[in-house]
Every structure is written in structure tokens, then in C-alpha cells.
CSV table of C-alpha atoms and ligand atoms in Angstrom, one decimal:
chain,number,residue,atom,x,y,z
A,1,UNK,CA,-25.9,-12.9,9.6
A,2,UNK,CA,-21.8,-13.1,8.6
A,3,UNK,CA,-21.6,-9.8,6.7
A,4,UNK,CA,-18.4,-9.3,4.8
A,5,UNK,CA,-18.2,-5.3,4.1
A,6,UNK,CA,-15.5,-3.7,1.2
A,7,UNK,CA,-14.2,-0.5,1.2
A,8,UNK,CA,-11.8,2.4,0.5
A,9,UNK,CA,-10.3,3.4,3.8
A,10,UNK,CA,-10.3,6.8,3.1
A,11,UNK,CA,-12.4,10.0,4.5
A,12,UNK,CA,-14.2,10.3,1.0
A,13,UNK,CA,-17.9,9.6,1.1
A,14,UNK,CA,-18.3,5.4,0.3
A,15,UNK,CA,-15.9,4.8,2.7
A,16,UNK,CA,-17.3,6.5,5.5
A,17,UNK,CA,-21.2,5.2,4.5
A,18,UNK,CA,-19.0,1.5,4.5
A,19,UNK,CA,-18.1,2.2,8.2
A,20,UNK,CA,-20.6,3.4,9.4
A,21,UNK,CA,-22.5,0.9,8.1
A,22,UNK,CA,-20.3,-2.3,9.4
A,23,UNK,CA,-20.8,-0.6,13.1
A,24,UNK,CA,-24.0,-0.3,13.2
A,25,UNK,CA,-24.5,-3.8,11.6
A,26,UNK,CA,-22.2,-5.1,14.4
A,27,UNK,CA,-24.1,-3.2,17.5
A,28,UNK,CA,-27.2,-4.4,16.2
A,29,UNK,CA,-25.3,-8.0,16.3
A,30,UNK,CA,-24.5,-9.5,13.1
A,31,UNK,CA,-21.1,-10.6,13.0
A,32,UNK,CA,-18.6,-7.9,10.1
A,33,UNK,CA,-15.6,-8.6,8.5
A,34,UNK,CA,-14.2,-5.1,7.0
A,35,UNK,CA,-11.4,-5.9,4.0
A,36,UNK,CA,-9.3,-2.9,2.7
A,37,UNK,CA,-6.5,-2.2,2.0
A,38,UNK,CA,-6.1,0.3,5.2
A,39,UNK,CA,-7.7,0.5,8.3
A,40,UNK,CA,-10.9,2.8,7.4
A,41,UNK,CA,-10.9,6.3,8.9
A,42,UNK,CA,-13.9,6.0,10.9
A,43,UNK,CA,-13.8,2.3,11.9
A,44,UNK,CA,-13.4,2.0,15.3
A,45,UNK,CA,-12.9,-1.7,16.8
A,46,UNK,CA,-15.2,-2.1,19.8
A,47,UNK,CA,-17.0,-4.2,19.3
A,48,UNK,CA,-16.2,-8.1,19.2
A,49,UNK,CA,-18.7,-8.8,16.2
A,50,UNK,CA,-16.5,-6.6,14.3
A,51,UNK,CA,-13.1,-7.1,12.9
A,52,UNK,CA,-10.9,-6.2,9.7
A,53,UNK,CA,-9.0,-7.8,7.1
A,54,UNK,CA,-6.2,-6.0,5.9
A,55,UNK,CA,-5.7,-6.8,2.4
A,56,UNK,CA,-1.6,-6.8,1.6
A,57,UNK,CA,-0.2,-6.3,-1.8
A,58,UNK,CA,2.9,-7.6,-2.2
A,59,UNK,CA,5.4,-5.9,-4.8
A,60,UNK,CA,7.3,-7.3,-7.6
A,61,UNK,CA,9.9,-6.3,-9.7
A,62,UNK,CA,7.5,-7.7,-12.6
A,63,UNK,CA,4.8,-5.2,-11.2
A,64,UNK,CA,4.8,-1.6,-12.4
A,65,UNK,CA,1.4,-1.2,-11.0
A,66,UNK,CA,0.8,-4.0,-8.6
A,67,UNK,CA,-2.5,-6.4,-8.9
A,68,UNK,CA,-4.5,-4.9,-6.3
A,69,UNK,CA,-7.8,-6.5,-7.7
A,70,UNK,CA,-6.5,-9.4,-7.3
A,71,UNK,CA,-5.0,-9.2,-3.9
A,72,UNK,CA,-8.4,-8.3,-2.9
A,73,UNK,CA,-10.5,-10.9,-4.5
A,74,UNK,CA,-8.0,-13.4,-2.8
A,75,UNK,CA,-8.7,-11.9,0.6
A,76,UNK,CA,-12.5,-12.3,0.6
A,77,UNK,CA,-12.3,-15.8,-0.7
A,78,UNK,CA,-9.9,-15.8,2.3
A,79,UNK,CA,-12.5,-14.1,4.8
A,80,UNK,CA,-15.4,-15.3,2.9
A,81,UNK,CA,-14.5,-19.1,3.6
A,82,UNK,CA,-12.8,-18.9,6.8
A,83,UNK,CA,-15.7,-16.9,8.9
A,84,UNK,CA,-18.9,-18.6,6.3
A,85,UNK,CA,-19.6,-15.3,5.0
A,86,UNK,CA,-23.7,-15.1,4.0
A,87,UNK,CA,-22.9,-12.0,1.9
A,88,UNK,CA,-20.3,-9.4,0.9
A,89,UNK,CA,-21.5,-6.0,0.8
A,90,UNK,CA,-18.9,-3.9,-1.6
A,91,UNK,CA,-18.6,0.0,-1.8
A,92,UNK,CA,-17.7,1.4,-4.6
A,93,UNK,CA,-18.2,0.0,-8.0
A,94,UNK,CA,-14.3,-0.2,-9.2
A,95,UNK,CA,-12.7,-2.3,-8.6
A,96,UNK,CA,-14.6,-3.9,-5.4
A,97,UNK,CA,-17.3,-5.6,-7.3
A,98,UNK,CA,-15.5,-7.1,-9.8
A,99,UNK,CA,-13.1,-8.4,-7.1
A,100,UNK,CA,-16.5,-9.8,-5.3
A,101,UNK,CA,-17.9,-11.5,-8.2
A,102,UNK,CA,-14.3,-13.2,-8.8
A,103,UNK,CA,-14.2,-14.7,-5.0
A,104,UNK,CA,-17.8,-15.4,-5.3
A,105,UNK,CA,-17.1,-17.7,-8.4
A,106,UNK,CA,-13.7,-19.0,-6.8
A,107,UNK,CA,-15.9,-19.5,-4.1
A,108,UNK,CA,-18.2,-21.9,-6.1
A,109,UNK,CA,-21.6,-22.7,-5.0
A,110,UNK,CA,-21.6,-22.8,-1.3
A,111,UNK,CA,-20.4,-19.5,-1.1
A,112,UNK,CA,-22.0,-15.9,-0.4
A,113,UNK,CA,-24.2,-13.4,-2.2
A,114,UNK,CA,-22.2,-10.4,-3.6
A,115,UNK,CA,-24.4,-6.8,-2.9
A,116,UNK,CA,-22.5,-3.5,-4.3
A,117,UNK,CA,-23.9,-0.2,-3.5
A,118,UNK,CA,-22.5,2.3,-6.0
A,119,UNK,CA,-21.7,6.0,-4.5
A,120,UNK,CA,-21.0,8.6,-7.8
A,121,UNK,CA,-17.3,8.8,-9.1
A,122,UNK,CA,-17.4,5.1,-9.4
A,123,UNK,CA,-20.0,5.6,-12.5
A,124,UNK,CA,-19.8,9.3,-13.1
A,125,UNK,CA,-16.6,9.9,-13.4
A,126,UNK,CA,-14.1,6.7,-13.3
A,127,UNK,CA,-16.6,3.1,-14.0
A,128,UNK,CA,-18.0,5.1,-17.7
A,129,UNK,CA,-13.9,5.8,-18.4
A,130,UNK,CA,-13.3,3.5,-21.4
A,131,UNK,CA,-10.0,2.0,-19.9
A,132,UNK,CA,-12.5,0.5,-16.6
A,133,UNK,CA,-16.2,0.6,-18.6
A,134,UNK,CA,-16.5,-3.3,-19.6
A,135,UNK,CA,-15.0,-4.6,-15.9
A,136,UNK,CA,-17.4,-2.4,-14.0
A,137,UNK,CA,-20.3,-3.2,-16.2
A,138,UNK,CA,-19.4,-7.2,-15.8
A,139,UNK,CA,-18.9,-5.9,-11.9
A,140,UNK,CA,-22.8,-4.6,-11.7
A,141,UNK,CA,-24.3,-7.1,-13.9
A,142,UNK,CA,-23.2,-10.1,-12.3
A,143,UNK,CA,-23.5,-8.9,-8.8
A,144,UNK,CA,-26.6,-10.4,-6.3
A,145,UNK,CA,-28.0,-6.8,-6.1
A,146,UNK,CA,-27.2,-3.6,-6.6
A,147,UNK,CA,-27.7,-0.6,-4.8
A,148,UNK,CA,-27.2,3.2,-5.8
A,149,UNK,CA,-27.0,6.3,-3.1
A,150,UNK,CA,-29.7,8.1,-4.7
A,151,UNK,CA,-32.0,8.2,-7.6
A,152,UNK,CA,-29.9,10.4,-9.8
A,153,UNK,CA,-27.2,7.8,-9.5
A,154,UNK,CA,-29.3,5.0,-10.6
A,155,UNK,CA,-30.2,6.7,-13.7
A,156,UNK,CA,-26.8,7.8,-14.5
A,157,UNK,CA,-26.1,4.3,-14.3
A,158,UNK,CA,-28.9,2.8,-16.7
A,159,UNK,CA,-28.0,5.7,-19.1
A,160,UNK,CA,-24.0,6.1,-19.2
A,161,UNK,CA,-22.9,2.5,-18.6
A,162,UNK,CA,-26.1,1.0,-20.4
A,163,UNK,CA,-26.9,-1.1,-17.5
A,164,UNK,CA,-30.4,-3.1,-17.6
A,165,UNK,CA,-30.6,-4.9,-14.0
A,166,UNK,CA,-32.8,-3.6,-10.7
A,167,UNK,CA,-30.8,-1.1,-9.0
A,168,UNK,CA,-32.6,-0.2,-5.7
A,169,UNK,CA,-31.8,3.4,-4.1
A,170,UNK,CA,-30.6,3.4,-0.5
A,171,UNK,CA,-29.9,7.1,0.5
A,172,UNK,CA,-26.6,7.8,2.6
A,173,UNK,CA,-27.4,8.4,6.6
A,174,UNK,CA,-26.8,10.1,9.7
A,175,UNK,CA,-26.4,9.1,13.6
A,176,UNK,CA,-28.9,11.8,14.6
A,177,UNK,CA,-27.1,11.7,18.3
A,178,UNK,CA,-23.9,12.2,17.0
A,179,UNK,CA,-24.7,15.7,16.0
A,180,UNK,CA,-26.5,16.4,19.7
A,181,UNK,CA,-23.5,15.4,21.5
A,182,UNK,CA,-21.4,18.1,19.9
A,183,UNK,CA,-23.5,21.0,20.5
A,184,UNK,CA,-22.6,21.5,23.9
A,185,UNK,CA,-19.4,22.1,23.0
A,186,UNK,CA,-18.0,25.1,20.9
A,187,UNK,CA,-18.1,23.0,17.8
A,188,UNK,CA,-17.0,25.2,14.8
A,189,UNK,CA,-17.2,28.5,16.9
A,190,UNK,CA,-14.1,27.3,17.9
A,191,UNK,CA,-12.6,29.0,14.6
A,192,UNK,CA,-14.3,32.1,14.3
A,193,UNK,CA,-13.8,35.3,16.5
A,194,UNK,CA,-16.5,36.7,17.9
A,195,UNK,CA,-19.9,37.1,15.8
A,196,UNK,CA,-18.2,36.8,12.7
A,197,UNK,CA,-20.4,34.6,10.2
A,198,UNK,CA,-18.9,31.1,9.6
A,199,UNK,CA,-19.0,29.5,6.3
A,200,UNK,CA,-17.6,26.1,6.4
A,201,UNK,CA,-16.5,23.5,3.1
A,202,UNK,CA,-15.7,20.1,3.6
A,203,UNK,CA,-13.9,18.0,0.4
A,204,UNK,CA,-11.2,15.6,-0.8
A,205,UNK,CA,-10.1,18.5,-3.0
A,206,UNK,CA,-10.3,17.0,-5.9
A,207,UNK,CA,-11.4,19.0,-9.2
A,208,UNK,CA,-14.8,17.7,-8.9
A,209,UNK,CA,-15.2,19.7,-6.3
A,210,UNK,CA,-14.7,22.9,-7.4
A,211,UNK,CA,-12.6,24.6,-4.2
A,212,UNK,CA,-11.6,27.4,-6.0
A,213,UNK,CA,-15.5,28.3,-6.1
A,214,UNK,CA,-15.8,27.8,-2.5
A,215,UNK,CA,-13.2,30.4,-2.0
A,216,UNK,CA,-14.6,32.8,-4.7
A,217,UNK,CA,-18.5,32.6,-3.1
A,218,UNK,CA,-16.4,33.3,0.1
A,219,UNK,CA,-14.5,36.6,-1.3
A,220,UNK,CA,-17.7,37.9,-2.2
A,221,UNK,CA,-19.8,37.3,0.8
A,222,UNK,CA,-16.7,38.8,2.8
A,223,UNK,CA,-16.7,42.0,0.7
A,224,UNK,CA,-20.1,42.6,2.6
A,225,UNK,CA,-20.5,40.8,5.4
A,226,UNK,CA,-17.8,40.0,8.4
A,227,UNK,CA,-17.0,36.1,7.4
A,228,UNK,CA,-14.5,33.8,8.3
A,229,UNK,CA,-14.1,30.7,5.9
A,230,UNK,CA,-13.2,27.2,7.5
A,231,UNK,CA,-12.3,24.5,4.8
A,232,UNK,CA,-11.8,20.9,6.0
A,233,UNK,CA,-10.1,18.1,4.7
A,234,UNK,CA,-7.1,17.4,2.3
A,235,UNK,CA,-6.4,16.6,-1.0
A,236,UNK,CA,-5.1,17.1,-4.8
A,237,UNK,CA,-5.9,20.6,-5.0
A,238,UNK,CA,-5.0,22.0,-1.5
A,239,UNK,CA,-1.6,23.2,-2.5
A,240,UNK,CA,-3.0,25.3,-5.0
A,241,UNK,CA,-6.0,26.6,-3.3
A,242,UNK,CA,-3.5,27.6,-0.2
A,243,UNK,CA,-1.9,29.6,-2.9
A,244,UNK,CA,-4.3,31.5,-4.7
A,245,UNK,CA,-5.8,32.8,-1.1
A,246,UNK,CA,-1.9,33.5,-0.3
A,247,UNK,CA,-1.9,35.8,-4.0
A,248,UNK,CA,-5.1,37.1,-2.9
A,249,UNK,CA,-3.8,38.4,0.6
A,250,UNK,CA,-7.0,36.8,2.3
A,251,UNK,CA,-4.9,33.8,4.1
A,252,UNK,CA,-6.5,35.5,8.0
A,253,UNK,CA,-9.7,34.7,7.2
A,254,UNK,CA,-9.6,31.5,5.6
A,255,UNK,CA,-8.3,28.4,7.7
A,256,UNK,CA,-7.1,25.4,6.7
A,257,UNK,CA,-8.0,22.5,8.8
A,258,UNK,CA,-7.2,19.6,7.3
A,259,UNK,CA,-9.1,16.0,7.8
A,260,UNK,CA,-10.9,15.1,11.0
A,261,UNK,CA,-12.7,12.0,11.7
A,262,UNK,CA,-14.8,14.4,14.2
A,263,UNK,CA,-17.1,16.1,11.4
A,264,UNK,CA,-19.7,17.2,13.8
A,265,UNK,CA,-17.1,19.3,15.3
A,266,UNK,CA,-16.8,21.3,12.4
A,267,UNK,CA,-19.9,21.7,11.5
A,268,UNK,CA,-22.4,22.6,14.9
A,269,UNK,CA,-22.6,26.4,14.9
A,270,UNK,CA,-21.5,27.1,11.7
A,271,UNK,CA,-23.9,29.8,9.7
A,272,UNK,CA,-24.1,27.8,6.3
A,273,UNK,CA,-21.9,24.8,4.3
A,274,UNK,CA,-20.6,25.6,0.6
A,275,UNK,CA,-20.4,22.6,-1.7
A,276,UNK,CA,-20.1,24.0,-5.4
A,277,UNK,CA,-19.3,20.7,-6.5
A,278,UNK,CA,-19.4,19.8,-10.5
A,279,UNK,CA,-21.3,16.7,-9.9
A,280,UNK,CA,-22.1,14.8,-6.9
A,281,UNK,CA,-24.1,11.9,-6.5
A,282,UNK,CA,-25.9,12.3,-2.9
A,283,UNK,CA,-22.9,14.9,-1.4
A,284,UNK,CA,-23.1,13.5,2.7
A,285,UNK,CA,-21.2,16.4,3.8
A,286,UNK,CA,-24.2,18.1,2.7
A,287,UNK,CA,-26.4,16.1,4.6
A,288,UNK,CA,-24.2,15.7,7.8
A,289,UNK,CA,-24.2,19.9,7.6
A,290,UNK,CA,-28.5,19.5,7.6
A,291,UNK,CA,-28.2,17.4,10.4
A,292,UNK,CA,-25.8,19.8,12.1
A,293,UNK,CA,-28.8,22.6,11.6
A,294,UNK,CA,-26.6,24.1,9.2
A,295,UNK,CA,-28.3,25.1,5.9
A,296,UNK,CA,-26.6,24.2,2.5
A,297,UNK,CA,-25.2,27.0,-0.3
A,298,UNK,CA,-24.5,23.7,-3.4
A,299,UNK,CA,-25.1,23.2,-6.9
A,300,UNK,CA,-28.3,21.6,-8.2
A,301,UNK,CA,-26.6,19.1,-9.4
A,302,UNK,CA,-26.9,15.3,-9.4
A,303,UNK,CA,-28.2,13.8,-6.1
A,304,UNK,CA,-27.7,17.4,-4.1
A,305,UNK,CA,-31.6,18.4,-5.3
A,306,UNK,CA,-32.8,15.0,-3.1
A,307,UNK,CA,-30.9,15.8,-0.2
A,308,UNK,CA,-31.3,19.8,0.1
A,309,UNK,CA,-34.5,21.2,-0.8
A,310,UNK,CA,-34.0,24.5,-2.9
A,311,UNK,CA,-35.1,27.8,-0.5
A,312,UNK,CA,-36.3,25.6,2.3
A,313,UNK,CA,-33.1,24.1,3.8
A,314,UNK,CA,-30.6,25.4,1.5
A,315,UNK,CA,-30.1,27.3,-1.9
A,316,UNK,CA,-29.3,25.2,-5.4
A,317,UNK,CA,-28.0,27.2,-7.9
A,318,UNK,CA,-26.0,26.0,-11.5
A,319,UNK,CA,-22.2,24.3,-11.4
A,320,UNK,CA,-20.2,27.3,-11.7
A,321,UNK,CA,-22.9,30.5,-10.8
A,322,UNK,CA,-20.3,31.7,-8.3
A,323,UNK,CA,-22.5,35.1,-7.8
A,324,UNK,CA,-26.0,33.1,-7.1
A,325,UNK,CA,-24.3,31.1,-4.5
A,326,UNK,CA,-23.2,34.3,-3.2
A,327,UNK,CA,-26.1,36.2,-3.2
A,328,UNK,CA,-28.1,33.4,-1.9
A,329,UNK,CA,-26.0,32.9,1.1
A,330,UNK,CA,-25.8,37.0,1.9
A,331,UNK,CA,-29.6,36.6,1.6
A,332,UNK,CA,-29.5,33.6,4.7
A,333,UNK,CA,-26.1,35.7,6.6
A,334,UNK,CA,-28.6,39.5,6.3
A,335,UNK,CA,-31.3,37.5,7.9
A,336,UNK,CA,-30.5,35.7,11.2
A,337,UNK,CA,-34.1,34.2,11.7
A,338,UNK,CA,-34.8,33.1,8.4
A,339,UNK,CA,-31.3,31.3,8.6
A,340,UNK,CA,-32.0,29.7,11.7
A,341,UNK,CA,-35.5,28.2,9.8
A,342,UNK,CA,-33.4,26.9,7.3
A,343,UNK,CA,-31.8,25.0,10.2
A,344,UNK,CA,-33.9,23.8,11.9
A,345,UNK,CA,-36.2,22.6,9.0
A,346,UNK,CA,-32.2,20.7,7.6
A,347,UNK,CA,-32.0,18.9,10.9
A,348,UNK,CA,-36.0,18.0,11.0
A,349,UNK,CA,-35.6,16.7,7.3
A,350,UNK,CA,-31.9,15.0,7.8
A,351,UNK,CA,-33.2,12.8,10.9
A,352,UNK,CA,-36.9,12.6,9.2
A,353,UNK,CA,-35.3,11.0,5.7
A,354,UNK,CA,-32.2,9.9,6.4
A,355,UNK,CA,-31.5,8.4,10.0
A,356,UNK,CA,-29.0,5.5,10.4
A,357,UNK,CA,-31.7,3.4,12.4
A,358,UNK,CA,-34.0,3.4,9.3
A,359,UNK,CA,-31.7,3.4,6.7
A,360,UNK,CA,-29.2,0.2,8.1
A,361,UNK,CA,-32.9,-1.4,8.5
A,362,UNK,CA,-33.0,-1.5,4.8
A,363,UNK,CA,-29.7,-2.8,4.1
A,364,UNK,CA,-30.3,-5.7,6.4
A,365,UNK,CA,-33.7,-6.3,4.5
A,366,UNK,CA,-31.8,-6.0,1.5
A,367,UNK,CA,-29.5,-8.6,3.0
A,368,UNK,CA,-32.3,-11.0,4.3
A,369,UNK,CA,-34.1,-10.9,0.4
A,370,UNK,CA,-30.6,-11.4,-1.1
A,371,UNK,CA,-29.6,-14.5,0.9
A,372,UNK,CA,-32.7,-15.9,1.1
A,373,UNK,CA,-33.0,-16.0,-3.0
A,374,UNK,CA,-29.4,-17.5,-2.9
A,375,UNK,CA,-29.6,-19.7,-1.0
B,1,GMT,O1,-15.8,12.1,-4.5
B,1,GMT,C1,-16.0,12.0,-3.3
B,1,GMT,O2,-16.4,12.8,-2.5
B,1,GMT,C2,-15.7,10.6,-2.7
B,1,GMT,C3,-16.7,9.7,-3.2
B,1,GMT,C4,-16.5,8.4,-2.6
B,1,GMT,O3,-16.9,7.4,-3.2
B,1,GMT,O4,-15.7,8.2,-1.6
B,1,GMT,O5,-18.0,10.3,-2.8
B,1,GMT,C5,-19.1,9.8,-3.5
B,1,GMT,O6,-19.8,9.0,-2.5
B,1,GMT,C6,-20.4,9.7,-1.4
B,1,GMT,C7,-21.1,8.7,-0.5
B,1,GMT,O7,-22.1,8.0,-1.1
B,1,GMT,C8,-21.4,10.7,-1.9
B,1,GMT,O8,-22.0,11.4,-0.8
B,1,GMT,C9,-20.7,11.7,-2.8
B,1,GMT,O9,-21.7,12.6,-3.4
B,1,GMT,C10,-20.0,11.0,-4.0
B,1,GMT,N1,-19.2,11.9,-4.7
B,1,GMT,C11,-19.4,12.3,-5.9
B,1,GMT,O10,-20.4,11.9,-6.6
B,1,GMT,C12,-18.5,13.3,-6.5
């Protein structure tokens, strides 16, 4: 199959799913054209079935904000024509689909089958914002099929954009082997001293989030227990987390890392992840921690219940109940063994529910049902 695959080229969550994705479709040997705007974090060219599209935006004097949309839509009529793309697979509901649905229809009827999977912020927080609500609906409703990250994010979508189509739920995945190779290395060990407990948060830092929770779950684990916290990524908020640990004189035991395309790195030996997040619709850092046999401190919120199970592979307590999440992960740090259980039952469930081989195998039947009824 020609597969075209749209993305944002950033480390945040669709993006990565979108690459990962587009590699494994190529090594199992359909042919993928990735369009963004950037060449995606994790996208690495090497294999010949895969290629990208950058997707330029020229400015204007005119332009104040420059017509991204548009300059998108024009490059997958572009790649869609020019390669006899069978189908274009968009991630992330705004603006991606509604750009798909416009080079479909430029397209005319020759052309491709438009599939968007939809990841969280696209609905919860920016696709149900009045100023982008009746493009992102048009986006969904007139695309070949839709596809949601998990089941809480298919009903958020029926009940806060009023949306009355299928929507089938494809989970995010992991590369089982990925994980493996890493653990003969030092992994996140690397940034602790000695046998100091490791907590470890990966984010955008974006409010959604919730960092400053991360921080405060750490302060009061540390009071008790000899921890070292080890936050990864970069964003919006960083600035202002970096300064409240600075106020708080706790800066030595809280590291900065910034982004890494190397997540298992990170994560392999660390004691437990945080992710305190206000909503998140599946949370794959969460999932890539399981699958690094590292059990998961998050909020029940949102997809997180599907992906950790509550006091089995992780704890799940309220947005906000900064003391639960403490005293559930002192209660995992004061018992080595019954941590290590949690691990190993995250990494049996992570490669049991959610491994790329099974997971990419529904995409493609996805693919085969869409193009077939198109065509
Ligand atoms: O907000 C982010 O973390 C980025 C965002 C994205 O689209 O890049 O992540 C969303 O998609 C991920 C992949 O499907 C999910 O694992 C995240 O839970 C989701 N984020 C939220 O719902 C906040």
C-alpha cells in the first residue's frame, strides 16, 4: 500500500505514535510519505520505503499568522498525486484532517482515503475551543475513518464535539525490544548516586501536565525516603518549575534533562514514573515506563485507568491529591519486592496489550477495510 502519514514533528505523544508508526509500516514494506512541517523527532530515514515531505510556509507581509493549513493541504495533494497515495493517515485532529479532507476533495475522485486517529488535546482541550470547534467537527465527520487512542477519548469525542460517526479505538504501542536493549546499560541509574530511589517525569511541560505536582509528590517522598527526581523533556513551564525548586533550595536532587529521542534510557532502572497530569487521553510515557518495568504514580484520569491498572501496576489517585500520590509511591519505595511485582506485572501487561507488532496489524487492517470500501 502508498501510505501517506501527517504529523506534528515534535516529541509530544501523536507525533511520536505517527513515527513510529510510518517505520514500522515501512519495515513491514508498504511504501510512506511523512508531511510536516519538520523533520519528526523520532523519524529516522533508513529505509528506502520511507521518505518525508517537508511542508514550507512561505511568509507574507499580508500574513500576520501564515496559512499553515493550507500549505499543508497543498502538499498532500502534492505527495498524494505524485507517489498515488491509497490513503493518508493524519495525527492529530487540528488542523491535519481538515487539511486531508481539503486535498482529498482537490484530489477529486481518483484520489485517496483520508483516516485521522485523534490523540487527546486535539478534542479535549483545543478541537471543543469555540474559535476551532466547527473545522474539527467538518475535519472528523468527513474523514474515511476515524480512530481514537483509547476509549475515553472516543467518548469525549461523541459527548464534547457532538460527533455521531464510528470511531474505532486503536491504543498507542511499544517496541517491546526497544526497552530490552537498554537494560544492559545503566539506563536511568546513570542519574542517581548510589541506592538512592529514582523517581522519573517525562512531559512537554505544558499546564496540562501539572509539573509543579510532580515536584511536590517528590518533596514529600524525599522528606522520608533518600530520592533523587529526574524530569525529562522541555517546554512552556520549565522556566518556572526550574525556579520554584531554585526558591525551595532542593535544585541537588532534582535534574533537569531536557528532551531525548532515547526514552528507554531514562526510564530502565528507574523505581517509579510520576504523571499527575490534569487530563490525558492514553499518557504513552506512561505506558513506555510499564514497558520499562517501571510502575506508574498518575491521576485516574482520562485514558490513564486503561493503561495502568490501579494497585497492580501502578497507583491512580484524583488530579490534584498531591499527598495520595505521595503516600502511594512511599508505599511501593518502603517495599522493594512489592515494587518490583508492580514491574514486572507493567512490562507483562505493556507487551501483552500494547505491542507495536499487534497494534500496526490493526492499522493496516484498518487501511485494507478503508481502501477497499473506497475504492
Ligand atoms: O499533550 C501532550 O502530551 C501531547 C499530545 C500530542 O498529541 O502530542 O499527547 C496526546 O497524545 C498522546 C499520544 O496519543 C497521548 O499519549 C497523550 O495522553 C495525549 N495528551 C493528552 O491527552 C494531554
Amino acid at each position: 500500500m502508498k501510505i501517506g502519514i501527517s504529523c506534528y514533528p515534535t516529541m509530544g505523544g501523536s507525533g511520536v505514535v505517527a513515527t513510529e508508526l510510518a517505520m514500522a509500516l515501512a519495515a513491514a514494506g508498504d511504501e510512506v510519505h511523512v508531511i510536516s512541517y519538520a523533520m519528526p523527532a523520532r523519524l529516522q530515514l533508513v529505509d528506502p520505503k520511507l521518505s518525508f515531505h517537508e511542508v514550507v510556509v512561505p511568509h507574507y507581509p499580508l500574513f500576520e499568522y501564515p496559512p499553515y493549513s493550507l500549505a499543508l493541504a497543498t502538499k498532500m495533494v502534492e505527495v498524494a498525486t505524485y507517489h498515488e497515495l491509497d490513503l493518508l493517515h493524519v495525527h492529530y485532529a487540528v488542523p491535519n484532517a481538515v487539511s486531508a479532507v481539503l486535498a482529498r476533495d482537490i484530489v477529486g475522485d481518483s484520489g485517496f482515503q483520508v483516516v485521522t486517529t485523534l490523540h487527546g488535546t486535539d478534542i479535549t482541550l483545543v478541537g471543543n475551543d469555540p474559535n476551532y470547534l466547527a473545522t474539527t467537527r467538518y475535519g472528523i465527520e468527513e474523514s474515511d475513518a476515524v480512530t481514537a487512542v483509547s476509549e475515553s477519548l472516543r467518548r469525549d469525542t461523541v459527548e464534547r464535539l457532538g460527533i455521531d460517526r464510528p470511531i474505532e479505538v486503536i491504543p498507542n504501542f511499544i517496541e517491546p525490544e526497544r526497552y530490552d536493549m537498554a537494560r544492559s546499560g545503566q539506563g536511568a541509574r546513570r542519574w542517581a548516586q548510589g541506592d538512592e530511589a529514582l523517581l522519573v517525569h517525562v512531559s512537554n511541560y505544558r499546564p496540562v501536565k501539572r509539573v509543579l505536582d510532580v515536584v511536590q509528590i517528590f518533596e514529600r517522598v524525599a522528606r522520608e525516603v533518600d530520592t533523587r527526581l529526574l524530569l525529562v523533556g522541555d517546554g512552556p513551564e520549565r522556566a518556572q518549575v526550574e525556579q520554584y525548586c531554585r526558591e525551595q533550595r532542593n535544585c541537588d536532587r532534582i535534574l533537569f534533562a531536557g528532551s531525548t529521542t532515547s526514552i528507554e534510557e531514562v526510564l530502565v532502572g528507574a523505581d517509579l514514573f510520576l504523571l499527575p497530569s490534569e487530563t490525558e487521553s492514553f499518557g504513552l510515557a506512561a505506558l513506555e515506563a510499564m514497558s520499562c518495568k517501571v510502575p506508574v504514580i498518575a491521576t485516574s484520569v482520562g485514558g490513564l485507568p486503561e493503561v495502568v491498572e490501579d494497585g497492580v501496576t501502578g497507583f491512580l489517585r484524583p488530579v490534584g491529591d498531591v499527598e495520595g500520590m505521595a503516600a502511594a509511591a512511599l508505599s511501593l519505595l518502603r517495599d522493594p519486592e512489592r515494587r518490583r511485582r508492580f514491574g514486572e506485572e507493567a512490562r507483562r501487561q505493556a507487551v501483552a496489550r500494547f505491542s507495536e507488532e499487534a497494534i500496526v496489524e490493526r492499522y493496516r487492517d484498518l487501511y485494507r477495510r478503508v481502501v477497499r470500501r473506497g475504492g
